[in-house]
């Protein structure tokens, strides 16, 4: 029943801004202070209620607000302020408001009772995060069909298609893929068709009837089928190792056949799934584990399967579904321009066109082998614009911090380059490839005999040399590990420590994951049986057995103990890394750490290096993390954990065959694969090249030679990272306590003019360091080679508009259309990219005209250095025969 129409007064809203105050004149609603509960919900303006309950659950929220006692609300707010004190994603204005509420009604002022109950209701019965509120449901019906025959059929079918797409375009730079939010849109009409076509035939098993058509297609079926798909698109985790071992441009090993690829892919995927059972305690059940990148998928699920009321949002009345298809079709048509007809729109290095032969201009502003600095408009290609950041889903604070970290990285690269450190000035400034001392791509076949380094051949050929951008990427990787491990383990120890305790009690005493849960999602999920830890443990043990057999039957010269070493490393380091992914939307592996350890223990063994990288960096921390995302998705939409488990294990086994078959097709049929000028951009710049370069560095030459002879600066990067982490932890712990006093002393001792200048310049900078996340800064610094600022600037601009400005000024529009727009444009690119490849790329049909050649016509396309190779020797660096 709707409350009577209230009167409208001008008052102050939750954020202290002028807004409407709604008060009732119904005498039954106005209670005396000594009497019954007052209806505080009547003081909530309509616009505010739309933000608090964007999915039509306004009555539910109002009911909870009205029934909340003041003592209960204060207790909830007190606990929330304490619990979320170190939460990077918690809205800052809400945190400050809650602190003011705890000061009491006199200090807070008007609307104290209303605002206190609203914040407590959000914490106990909803979510403080606007992105989660935009997609959540606060009630659950466990009788809704989920694991239906048609849901499995569509989930697996689209998983097969998605696996083909992700594997097929894996070697393209930038790659093209279909995200879960995109597949939902394509899956939905197929589901409605089956709903219309299939008869209601079924069988009863253990008292449960399984029908071909149990009725209308439900949102849980839709989400379940999407989860089936999501886990499939990561079956390319072993592809990098296979590519580098098999392709002639790399190692060209002949024993890498279909059986080898199948066995490797099988145990890599299953080991990652087994590891997900360990990570779920840290990255699924904690409320701080937000996983912002999965919210677009859930948003589309709601848009497709829930009736959508007609509403006018800032003049927009179009439904989300229609909006999606218009944007998808438009992008599919438009992408022919940057994708084939006018490729300069994709690599829009227009500043280099002014003077194509200017080396300085190209290395500063170039988009191919340059740094992409000072260019505000770098692309008109959605795929390029979103290749570095998930611009329409990743929190703006994360994108912004990483972007300015990227600028800092660019300045460091310039310093390395112009000082000619490690002969970088003879090479392109930013490339992921390895080079010989004559500036050509490094040919490992010239120095290897029986997969081992031949010293005589090595001395007569060349050590591998790397660009300034790649050196920074490697060095920043080494800085990253102590920074992220120390910063997260100390900063978030309350959350992670409790998860460790719960994990122990789960193994020892069978404690459930949802016991004593504070958030509404965990309380609703408590009704479903959990997946026992020993299920995941059996899968992990089985994968270990298969990996040992694999090492015994193939000539990899890799010891079995390496399997257990990389598992041990991941048990320690994967937890904070997974928590970082869950809170910021970034996704990194343990590759740099594992490659150094392997390089020290097994120098000169490239196959052991590649095996450790594949297993330790991608299978466990990487693939396990991806599976945890799906578990969190099921957590948000109330899909039973055991249903998610069954979908994951079944889909993995099926799609492995598709992935391996597609890999085989690509390596056998794509002409010029992994060469710099491949017509369809299958250059392997982001998979084969960097892995090959790393295998030369740490696998062939070994960590001792790299750290002590070729690149001695690298070994100091671990210490630098440790110092950065300790500096930020110390400053952010003690800064808020002592800096106000220091500022006051400066005010008293300095002249007003001097203090005013410091207050406008130095003080804001120091204050920003108190909330700055050093992990994200280092991530931005390390994200180079082959990427550059040309791939980051458009993502930063999009993130500012859609993840900062729109939620602040057009929240209702953002909640309805933002994630839909992201999914639609990505789907359009994927569809168009596939059509373009098979229409004009498989048997290349070059379109030669100015718009397709101008981007690579100058120095930026050729990738030359600022120093010329000496003509008398025809190579740079140390004399042959004296290489370290």
Tab-separated table of C-alpha atoms in Angstrom, residues 13 22 75 78 135 217 230 253 290 341 390 522 584 624 650 663 770 837:
chain	number	residue	atom	x	y	z
A	13	UNK	CA	19.673	15.809	2.075
A	22	UNK	CA	8.800	15.171	2.523
A	75	UNK	CA	25.412	-0.463	16.601
A	78	UNK	CA	29.611	1.734	14.536
A	135	UNK	CA	22.459	-5.198	-9.950
A	217	UNK	CA	13.134	-18.707	-19.104
A	230	UNK	CA	32.518	-17.509	-18.490
A	253	UNK	CA	60.026	-28.069	-31.057
A	290	UNK	CA	33.487	-6.541	-4.661
A	341	UNK	CA	38.766	0.306	-44.423
A	390	UNK	CA	37.789	-1.944	-18.162
A	522	UNK	CA	25.858	-14.303	2.428
A	584	UNK	CA	40.173	-3.093	-7.830
A	624	UNK	CA	41.944	-19.959	-10.173
A	650	UNK	CA	31.684	-30.124	-17.128
A	663	UNK	CA	45.128	-23.624	-31.425
A	770	UNK	CA	47.434	9.224	2.725
A	837	UNK	CA	38.985	-11.921	-40.572
